[in-house]
Coordinates of C-alpha atoms in Angstrom, one line a residue:
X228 CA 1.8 -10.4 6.5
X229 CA -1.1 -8.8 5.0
X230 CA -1.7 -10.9 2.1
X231 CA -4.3 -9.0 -0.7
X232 CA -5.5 -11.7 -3.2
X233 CA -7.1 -11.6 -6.6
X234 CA -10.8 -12.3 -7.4
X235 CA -10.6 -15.3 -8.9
X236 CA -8.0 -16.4 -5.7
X237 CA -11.2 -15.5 -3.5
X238 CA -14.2 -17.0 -5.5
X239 CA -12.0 -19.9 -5.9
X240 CA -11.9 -20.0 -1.9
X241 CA -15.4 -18.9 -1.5
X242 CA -16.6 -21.9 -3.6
X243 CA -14.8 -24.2 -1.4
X244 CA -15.8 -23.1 2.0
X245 CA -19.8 -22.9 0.7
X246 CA -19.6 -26.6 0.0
X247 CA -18.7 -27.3 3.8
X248 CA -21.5 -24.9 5.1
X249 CA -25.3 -24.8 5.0
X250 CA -26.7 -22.5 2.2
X251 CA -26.2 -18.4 2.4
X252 CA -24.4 -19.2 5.9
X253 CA -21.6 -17.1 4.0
X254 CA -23.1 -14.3 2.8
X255 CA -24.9 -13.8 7.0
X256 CA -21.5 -14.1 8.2
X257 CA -20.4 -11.0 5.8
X258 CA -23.5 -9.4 6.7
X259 CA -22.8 -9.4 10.3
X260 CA -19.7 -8.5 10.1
X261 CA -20.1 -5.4 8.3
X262 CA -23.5 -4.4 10.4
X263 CA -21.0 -4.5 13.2
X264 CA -18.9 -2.4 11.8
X265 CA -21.3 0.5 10.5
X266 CA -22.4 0.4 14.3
X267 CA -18.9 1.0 15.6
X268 CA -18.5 3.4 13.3
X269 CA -21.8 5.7 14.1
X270 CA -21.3 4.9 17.9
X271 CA -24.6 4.0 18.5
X272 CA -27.9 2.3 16.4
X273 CA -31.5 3.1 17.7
X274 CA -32.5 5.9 15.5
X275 CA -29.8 6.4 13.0
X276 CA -30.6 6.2 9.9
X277 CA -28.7 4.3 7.2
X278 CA -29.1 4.5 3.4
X279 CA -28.1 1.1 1.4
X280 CA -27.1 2.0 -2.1
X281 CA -28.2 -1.8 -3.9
X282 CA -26.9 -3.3 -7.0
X283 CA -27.3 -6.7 -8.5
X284 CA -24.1 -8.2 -6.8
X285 CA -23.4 -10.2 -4.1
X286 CA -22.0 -7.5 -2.1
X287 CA -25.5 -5.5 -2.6
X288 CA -27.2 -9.0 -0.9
X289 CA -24.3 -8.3 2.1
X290 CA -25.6 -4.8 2.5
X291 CA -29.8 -6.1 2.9
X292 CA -28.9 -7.9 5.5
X293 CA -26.7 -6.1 7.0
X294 CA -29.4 -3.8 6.9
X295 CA -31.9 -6.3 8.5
X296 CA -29.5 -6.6 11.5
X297 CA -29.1 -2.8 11.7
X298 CA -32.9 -2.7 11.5
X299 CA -33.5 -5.1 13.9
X300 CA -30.8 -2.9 16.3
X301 CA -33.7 0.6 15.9
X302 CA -31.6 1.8 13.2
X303 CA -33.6 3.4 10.5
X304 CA -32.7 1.4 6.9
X305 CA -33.4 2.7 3.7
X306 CA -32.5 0.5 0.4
X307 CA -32.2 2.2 -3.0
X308 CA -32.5 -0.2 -6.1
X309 CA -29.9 1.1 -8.6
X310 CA -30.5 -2.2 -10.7
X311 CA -33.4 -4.4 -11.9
X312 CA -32.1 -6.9 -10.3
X313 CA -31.3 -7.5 -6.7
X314 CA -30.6 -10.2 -3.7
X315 CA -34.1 -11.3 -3.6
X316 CA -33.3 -13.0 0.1
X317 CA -32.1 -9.9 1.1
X318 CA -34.5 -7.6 0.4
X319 CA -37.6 -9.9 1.7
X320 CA -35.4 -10.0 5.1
X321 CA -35.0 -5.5 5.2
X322 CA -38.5 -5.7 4.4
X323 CA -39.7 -8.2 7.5
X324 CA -37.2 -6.4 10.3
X325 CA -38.6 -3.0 8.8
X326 CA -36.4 -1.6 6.5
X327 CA -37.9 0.6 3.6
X328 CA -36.9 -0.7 -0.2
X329 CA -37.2 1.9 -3.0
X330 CA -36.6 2.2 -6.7
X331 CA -35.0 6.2 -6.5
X332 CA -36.6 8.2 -9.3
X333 CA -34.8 11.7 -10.4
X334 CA -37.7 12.6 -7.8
X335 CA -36.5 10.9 -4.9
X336 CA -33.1 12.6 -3.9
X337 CA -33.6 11.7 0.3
X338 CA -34.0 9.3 2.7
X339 CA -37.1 9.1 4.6
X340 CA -36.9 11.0 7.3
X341 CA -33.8 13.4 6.4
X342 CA -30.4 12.9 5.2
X343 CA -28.8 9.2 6.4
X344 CA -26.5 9.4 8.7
X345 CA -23.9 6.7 6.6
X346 CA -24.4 5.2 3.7
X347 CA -23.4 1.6 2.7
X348 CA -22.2 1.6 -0.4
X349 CA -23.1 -2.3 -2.4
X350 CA -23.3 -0.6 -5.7
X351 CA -21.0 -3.1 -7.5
X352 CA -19.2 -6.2 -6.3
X353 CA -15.6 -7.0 -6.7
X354 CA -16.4 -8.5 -10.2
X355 CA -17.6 -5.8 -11.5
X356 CA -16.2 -3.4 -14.2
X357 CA -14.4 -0.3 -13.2
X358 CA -16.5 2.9 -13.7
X359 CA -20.3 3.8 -12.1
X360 CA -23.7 4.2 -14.3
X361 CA -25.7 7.4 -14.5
X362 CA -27.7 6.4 -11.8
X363 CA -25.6 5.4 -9.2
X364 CA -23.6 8.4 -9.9
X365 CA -26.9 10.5 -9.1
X366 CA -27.5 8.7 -6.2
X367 CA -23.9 9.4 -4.6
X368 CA -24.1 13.1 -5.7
X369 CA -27.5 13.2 -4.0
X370 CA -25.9 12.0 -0.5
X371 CA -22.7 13.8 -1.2
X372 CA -20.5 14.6 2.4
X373 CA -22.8 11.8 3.8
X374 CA -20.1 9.4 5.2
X375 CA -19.8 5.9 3.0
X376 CA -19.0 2.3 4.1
X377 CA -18.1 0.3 0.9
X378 CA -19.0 -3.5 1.2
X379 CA -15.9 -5.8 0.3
X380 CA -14.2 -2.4 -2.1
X381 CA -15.3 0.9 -3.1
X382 CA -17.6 0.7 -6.1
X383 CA -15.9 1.5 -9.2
X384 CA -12.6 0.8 -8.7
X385 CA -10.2 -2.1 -10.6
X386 CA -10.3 -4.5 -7.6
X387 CA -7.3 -6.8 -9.3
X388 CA -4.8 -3.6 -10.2
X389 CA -5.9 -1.2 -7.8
X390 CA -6.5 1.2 -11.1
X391 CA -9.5 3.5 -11.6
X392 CA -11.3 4.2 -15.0
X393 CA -14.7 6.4 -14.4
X394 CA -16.7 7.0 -11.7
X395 CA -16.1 5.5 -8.3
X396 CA -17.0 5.5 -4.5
X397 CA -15.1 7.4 -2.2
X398 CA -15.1 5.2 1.1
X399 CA -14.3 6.6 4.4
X400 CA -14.2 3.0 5.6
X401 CA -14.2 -0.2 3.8
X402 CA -15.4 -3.6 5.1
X403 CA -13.9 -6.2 3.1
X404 CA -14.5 -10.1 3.6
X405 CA -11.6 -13.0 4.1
X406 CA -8.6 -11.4 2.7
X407 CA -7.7 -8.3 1.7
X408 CA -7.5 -7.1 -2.4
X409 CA -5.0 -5.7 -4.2
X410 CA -7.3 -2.2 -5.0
X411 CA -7.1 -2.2 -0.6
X412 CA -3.2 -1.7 -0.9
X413 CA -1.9 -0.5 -4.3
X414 CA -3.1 3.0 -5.1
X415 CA -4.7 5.0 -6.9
X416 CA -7.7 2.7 -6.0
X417 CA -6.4 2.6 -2.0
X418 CA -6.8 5.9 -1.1
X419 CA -10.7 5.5 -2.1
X420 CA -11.0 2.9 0.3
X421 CA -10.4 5.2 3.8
X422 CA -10.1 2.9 6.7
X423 CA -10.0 -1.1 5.6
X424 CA -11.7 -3.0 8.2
X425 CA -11.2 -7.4 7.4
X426 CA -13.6 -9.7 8.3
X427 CA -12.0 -13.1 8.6
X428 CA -14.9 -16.3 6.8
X429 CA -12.2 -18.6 7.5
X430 CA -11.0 -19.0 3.9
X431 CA -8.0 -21.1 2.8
X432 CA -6.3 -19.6 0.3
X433 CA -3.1 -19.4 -1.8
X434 CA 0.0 -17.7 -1.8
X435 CA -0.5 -14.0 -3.0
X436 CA 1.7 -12.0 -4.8
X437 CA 0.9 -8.8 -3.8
X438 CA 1.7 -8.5 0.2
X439 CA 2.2 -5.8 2.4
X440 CA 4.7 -6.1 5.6
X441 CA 3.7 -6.0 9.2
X442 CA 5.9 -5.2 12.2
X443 CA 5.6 -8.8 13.2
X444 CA 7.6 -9.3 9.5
X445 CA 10.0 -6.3 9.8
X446 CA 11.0 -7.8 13.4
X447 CA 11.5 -11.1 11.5
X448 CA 13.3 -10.0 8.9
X449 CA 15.5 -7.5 10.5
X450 CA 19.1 -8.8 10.7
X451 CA 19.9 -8.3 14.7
X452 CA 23.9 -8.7 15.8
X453 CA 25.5 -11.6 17.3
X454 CA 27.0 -11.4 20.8
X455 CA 29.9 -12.4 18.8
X456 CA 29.3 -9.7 15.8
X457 CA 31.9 -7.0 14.9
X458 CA 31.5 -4.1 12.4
X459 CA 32.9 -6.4 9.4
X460 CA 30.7 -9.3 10.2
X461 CA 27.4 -6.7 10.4
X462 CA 28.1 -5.9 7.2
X463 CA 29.7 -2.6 5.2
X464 CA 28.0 -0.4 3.1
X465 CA 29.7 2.3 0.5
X466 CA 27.7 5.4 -0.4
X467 CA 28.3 7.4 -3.8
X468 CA 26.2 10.1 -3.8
X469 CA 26.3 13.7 -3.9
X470 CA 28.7 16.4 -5.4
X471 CA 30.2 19.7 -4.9
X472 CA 26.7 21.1 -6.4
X473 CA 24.6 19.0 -4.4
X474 CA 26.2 17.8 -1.0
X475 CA 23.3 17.9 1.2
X476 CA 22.2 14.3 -0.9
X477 CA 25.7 12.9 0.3
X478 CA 24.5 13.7 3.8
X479 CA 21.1 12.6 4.0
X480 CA 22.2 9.1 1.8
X481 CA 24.8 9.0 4.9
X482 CA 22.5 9.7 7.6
X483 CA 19.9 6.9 6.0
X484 CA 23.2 4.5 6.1
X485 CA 24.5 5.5 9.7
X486 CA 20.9 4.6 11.5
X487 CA 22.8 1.5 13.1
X488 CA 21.5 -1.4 11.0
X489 CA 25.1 -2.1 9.8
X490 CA 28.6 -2.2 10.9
X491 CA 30.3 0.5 8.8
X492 CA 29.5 3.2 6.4
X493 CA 32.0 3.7 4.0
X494 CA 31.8 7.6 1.9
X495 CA 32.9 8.0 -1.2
X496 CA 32.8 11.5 -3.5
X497 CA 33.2 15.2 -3.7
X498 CA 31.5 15.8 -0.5
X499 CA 33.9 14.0 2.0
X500 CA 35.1 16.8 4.2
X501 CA 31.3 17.9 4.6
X502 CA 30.3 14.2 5.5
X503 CA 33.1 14.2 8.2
X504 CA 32.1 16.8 9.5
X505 CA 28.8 16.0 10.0
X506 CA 29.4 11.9 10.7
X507 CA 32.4 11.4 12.0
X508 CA 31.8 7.7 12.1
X509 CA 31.8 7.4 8.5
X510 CA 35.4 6.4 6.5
X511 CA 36.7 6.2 3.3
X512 CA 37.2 4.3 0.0
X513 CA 37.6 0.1 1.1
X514 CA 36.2 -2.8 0.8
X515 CA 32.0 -2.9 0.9
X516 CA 29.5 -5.4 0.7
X517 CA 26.8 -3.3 -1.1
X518 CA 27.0 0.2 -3.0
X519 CA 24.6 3.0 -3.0
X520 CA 25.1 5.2 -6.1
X521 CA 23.1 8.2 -7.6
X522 CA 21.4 10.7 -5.2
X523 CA 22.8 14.0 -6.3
X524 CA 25.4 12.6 -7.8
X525 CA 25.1 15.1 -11.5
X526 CA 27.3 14.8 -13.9
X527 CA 29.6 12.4 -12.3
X528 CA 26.4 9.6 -11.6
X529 CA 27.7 7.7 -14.7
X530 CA 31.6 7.6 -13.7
X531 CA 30.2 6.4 -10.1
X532 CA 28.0 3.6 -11.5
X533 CA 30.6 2.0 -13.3
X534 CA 33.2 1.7 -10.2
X535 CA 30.6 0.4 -8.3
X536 CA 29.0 -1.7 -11.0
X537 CA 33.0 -3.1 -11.1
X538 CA 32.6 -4.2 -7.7
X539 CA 30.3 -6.9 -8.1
X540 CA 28.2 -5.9 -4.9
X541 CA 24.8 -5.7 -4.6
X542 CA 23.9 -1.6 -4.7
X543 CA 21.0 0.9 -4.6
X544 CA 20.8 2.8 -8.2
X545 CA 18.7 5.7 -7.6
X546 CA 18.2 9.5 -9.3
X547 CA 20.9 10.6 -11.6
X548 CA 22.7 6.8 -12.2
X549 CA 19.1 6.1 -13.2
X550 CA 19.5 7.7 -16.3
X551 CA 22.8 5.5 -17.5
X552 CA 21.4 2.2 -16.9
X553 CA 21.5 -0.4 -19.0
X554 CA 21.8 -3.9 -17.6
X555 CA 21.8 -4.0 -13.9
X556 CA 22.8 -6.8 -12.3
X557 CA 20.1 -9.0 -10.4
X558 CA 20.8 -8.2 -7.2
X559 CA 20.3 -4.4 -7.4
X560 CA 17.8 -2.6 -6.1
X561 CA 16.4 0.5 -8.2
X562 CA 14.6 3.1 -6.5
X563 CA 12.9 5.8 -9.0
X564 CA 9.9 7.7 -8.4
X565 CA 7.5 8.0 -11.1
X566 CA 9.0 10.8 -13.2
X567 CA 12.2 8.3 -13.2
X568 CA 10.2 5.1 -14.2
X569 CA 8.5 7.2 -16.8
X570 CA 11.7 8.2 -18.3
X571 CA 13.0 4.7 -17.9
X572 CA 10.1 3.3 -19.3
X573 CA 9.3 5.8 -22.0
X574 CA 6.0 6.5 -21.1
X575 CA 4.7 9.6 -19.9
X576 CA 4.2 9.9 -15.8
X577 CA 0.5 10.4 -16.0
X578 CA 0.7 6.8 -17.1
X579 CA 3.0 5.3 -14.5
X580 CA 0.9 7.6 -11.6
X581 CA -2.6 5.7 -12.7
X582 CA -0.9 1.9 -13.1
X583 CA 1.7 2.2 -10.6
X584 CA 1.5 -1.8 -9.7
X585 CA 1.4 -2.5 -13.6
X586 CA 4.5 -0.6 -14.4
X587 CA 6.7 -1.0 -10.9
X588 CA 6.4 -5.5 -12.5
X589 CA 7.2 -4.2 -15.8
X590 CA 10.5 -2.8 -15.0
X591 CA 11.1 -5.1 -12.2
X592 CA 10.9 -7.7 -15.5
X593 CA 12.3 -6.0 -17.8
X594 CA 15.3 -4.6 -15.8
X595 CA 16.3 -8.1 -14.2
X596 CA 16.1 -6.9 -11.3
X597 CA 13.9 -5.5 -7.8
X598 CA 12.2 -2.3 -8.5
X599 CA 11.1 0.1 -5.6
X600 CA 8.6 2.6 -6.8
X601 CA 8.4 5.9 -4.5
X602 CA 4.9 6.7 -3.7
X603 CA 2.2 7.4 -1.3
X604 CA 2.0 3.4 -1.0
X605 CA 5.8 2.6 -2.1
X606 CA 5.5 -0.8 -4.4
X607 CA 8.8 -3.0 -4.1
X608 CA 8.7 -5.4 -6.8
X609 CA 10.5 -8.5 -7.7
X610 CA 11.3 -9.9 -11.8
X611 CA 8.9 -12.8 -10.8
X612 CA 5.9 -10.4 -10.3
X613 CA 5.8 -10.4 -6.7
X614 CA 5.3 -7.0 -5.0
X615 CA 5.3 -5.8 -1.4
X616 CA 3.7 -2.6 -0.6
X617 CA 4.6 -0.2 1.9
X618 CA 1.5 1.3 3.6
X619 CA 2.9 3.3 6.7
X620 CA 4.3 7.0 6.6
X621 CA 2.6 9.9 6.3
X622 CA 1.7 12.7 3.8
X623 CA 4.4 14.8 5.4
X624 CA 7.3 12.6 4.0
X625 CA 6.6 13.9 0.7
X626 CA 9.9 16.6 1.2
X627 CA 12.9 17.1 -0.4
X628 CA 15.7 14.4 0.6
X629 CA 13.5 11.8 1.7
X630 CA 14.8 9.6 -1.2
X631 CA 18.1 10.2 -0.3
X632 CA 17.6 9.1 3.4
X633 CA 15.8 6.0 1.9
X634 CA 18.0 5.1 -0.7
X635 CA 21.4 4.9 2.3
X636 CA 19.0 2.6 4.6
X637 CA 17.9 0.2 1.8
X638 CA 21.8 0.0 1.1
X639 CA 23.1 -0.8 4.5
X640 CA 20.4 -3.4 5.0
X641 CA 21.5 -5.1 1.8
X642 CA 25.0 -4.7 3.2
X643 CA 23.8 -7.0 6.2
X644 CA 23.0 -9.7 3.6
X645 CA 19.0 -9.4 3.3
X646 CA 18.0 -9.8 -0.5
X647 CA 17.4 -7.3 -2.9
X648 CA 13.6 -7.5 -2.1
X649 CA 13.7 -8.3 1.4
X650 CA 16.0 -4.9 1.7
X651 CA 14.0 -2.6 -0.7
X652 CA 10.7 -3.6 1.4
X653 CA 12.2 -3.9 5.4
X654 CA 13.9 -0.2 4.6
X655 CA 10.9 1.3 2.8
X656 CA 8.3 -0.1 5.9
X657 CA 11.1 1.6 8.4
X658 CA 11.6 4.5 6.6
X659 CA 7.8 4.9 6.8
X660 CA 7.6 3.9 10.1
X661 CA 10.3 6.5 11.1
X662 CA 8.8 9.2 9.5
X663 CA 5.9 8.8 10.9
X664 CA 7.7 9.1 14.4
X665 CA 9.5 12.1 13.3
X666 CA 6.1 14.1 11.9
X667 CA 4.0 13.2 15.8
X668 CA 1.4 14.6 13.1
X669 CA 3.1 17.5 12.0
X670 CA 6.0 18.9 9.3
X671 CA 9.1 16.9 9.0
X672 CA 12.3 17.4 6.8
X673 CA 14.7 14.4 5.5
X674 CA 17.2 14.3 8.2
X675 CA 14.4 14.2 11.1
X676 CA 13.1 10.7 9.2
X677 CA 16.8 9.2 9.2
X678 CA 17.3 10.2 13.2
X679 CA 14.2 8.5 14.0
X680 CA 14.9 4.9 12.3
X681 CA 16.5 3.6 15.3
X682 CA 13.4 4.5 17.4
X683 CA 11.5 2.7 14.5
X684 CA 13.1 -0.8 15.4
X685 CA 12.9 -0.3 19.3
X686 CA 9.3 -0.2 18.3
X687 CA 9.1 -3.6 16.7
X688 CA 7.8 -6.6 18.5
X689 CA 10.7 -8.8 20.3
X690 CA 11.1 -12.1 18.1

């Protein structure tokens, strides 16, 4: 599990360790790390040049001496002093393995000796304030399409809520230090980090609630069959979705369902015939152990809620049964993207698109109930504020019928007997997985994402 914990969670741990370890032993460990790093990344040292961009935090100290190991490797190290203040340590130790340390004027807009080859961004550490001062803004513009390492997160950025409010680095790689933080995983602040590179300082630390799945997890969770399983113990899953004006949802809500995960895949709705057709594994109207209600479903969303509601199953609520939902039952699973929270929520999008981890807990409280929020990082979250985030897939999953394909596979899992959560964030991590299968780096449509979920478990790692 990828486990991203708060500030306090890691200066809490930090403080612990540093008792047990001779003074500024941490802080060389970071520093190596990340000097390590910023060599991979530029392939070789002697003569490079590097530019440190130094504030008054911690994380500027990790970037001095990161520097003094880079310097100390032939790489040419220039520190800018975007504060009055600054790791005094640090600089005294660029200084002796021959790094340069400046205090940039509205003058000095380059490195000695040319543009740097990376920069290393220690502007602000991770308890800083969102948003960047004049001068650290002109020092980024003046190094602009110069690639940027951010030490521990990109500076700027909400590092406990993954929001942004002002200014901020744009990282191509971030080095961050013990654990990972929730601006690494929840977006908008995520996709400012580029590459996350973790350097484990042997913390201890808590439980965190915000968590993203890896294959070792999906394989664990994953419900396998028996060698005694049949198609009713597997589990059977009822789909209600589509309509005479919109049957292609019926089939791609099928085709997420029909991957294999469960025994039997029951069809409800105007769009029988056409599902037959195309599945002829799928039956009718019987007995189900979870319901999937709402993808194209129009005017006939709200009729289909109810019978399934009746049932007493757990079920998938997505698209049009959104919009008649009062008081799901706990063990639902909602699936809206941010125009459908914002309408739930009654707040406009823009809102729910800049605090997505804020809002997917608030209507994961105030619904009763787990709340999976579509996105470039997908946020599954449960009443009691815990939250899973789905970071594989691609940008080419963002097509028409994706939700559909997602919303059947979240349903048949839950049909197997995983919980609301563990259902919402195994199917979002496949369907991400799968998609990224499908695309081999290229266009994708819906039904190419749901034919490749099978491949997508083969690929797990054997438990």
């Amino acid at each position: 599990m990828r486990s991203a914990h708060t500030v306090e969670q890691v200066r809490a741990a930090e403080a612990a360790l540093m008792r047990t370890l001779p003074e500024g032993a941490l802080m060389q460990r970071a520093a190596a790390g990340l000097a390590y790093a910023v060599i991979d990344l530029l392939g070789t040292a002697y003569g490079r040049r590097v530019l440190l961009l130094v504030g008054s935090g911690d994380n500027g100290g990790d970037a001095l001496y990161a520097g003094s190991l880079l310097a100390r490797r032939g790489v040419q190290v220039e520190a800018w002093l975007l504060s009055d203040r600054a790791h005094e340590q640090g600089v005294r130790a660029l200084g002796a393995a021959g790094g340069r340390v400046v205090r940039p004027t509205a003058a000095h807009t380059g490195a000695r000796g040319g543009r740097p080859d990376l920069v290393i961004d220690g502007i602000v550490g991770i308890g800083g304030r969102p948003g960047l001062g004049d001068d650290a803004q002109e020092a980024l513009r003046s190094v602009e399409g110069v690639p940027v390492v951010a030490v521990d997160t990109p500076s700027g950025v909400d590092v406990d809520s993954g929001e942004l409010d002002g200014a901020h680095v744009r990282a191509d790689v971030t080095v961050t230090f013990g654990t990972h933080k929730v601006a690494h995983l929840v977006d908008p602040a995520a996709a400012a980090c580029g590459v996350v590179h973790l350097v484990d300082l042997g913390l201890e630390l808590p439980e965190a609630q915000v968590e993203a799945l890896q294959p070792g997890d999906v394989a664990r969770l994953l419900p396998r069959p028996t060698p005694d399983a049949h198609k009713y113990t597997r589990g059977v899953v009822g789909i209600r979705a589509g309509s005479a004006q919109y049957p292609g949802a019926a089939l791609l809500s099928v085709a997420g369902a029909t991957s294999g995960l469960c025994g039997m895949v029951r069809y409800v709705g105007e769009a029988a015939d056409t599902v037959r057709e195309v599945h002829p594994e799928v039956v009718g109207a019987g007995r189900v152990q979870a319901w999937v209600v709402g993808s194209g479903g129009g005017e006939d969303a709200k009729e289909e809620l109810a019978v399934a509601l009746g049932d007493g199953v757990p079920l998938v609520i997505d698209a049009d049964a959104l919009r008649h939902l009062t008081a799901p039952p706990p063990d639902a699973v909602l699936t809206p993207h941010a125009g459908e929270l914002a309408a739930m929520l009654h707040v406009d999008r823009d809102e729910i698109e800049a605090r997505p981890l804020h809002h997917a807990r608030r209507a994961a409280e105030e619904y009763g109930c787990t709340v999976l929020l579509k996105g470039r990082h997908t946020l599954v979250s449960h009443p009691d504020g815990r939250t899973r985030v789905t970071t594989t897939g691609t940008a080419w999953l963002a097509t028409a019928g994706a939700g559909d394909v997602l919303g059947g596979l979240v349903g048949a899992l839950l049909a197997t007997g995983l919980s609301p959560y563990d259902a919402a964030s195994v199917g979002s991590w496949l369907h991400g997985a799968a998609a990224t299968l499908a695309s081999r780096g290229g266009p994708l449509v819906a039904s190419d994402v749901a034919h490749a979920i099978p491949d997508a478990v083969r690929g797990l790692p054997t438990r």
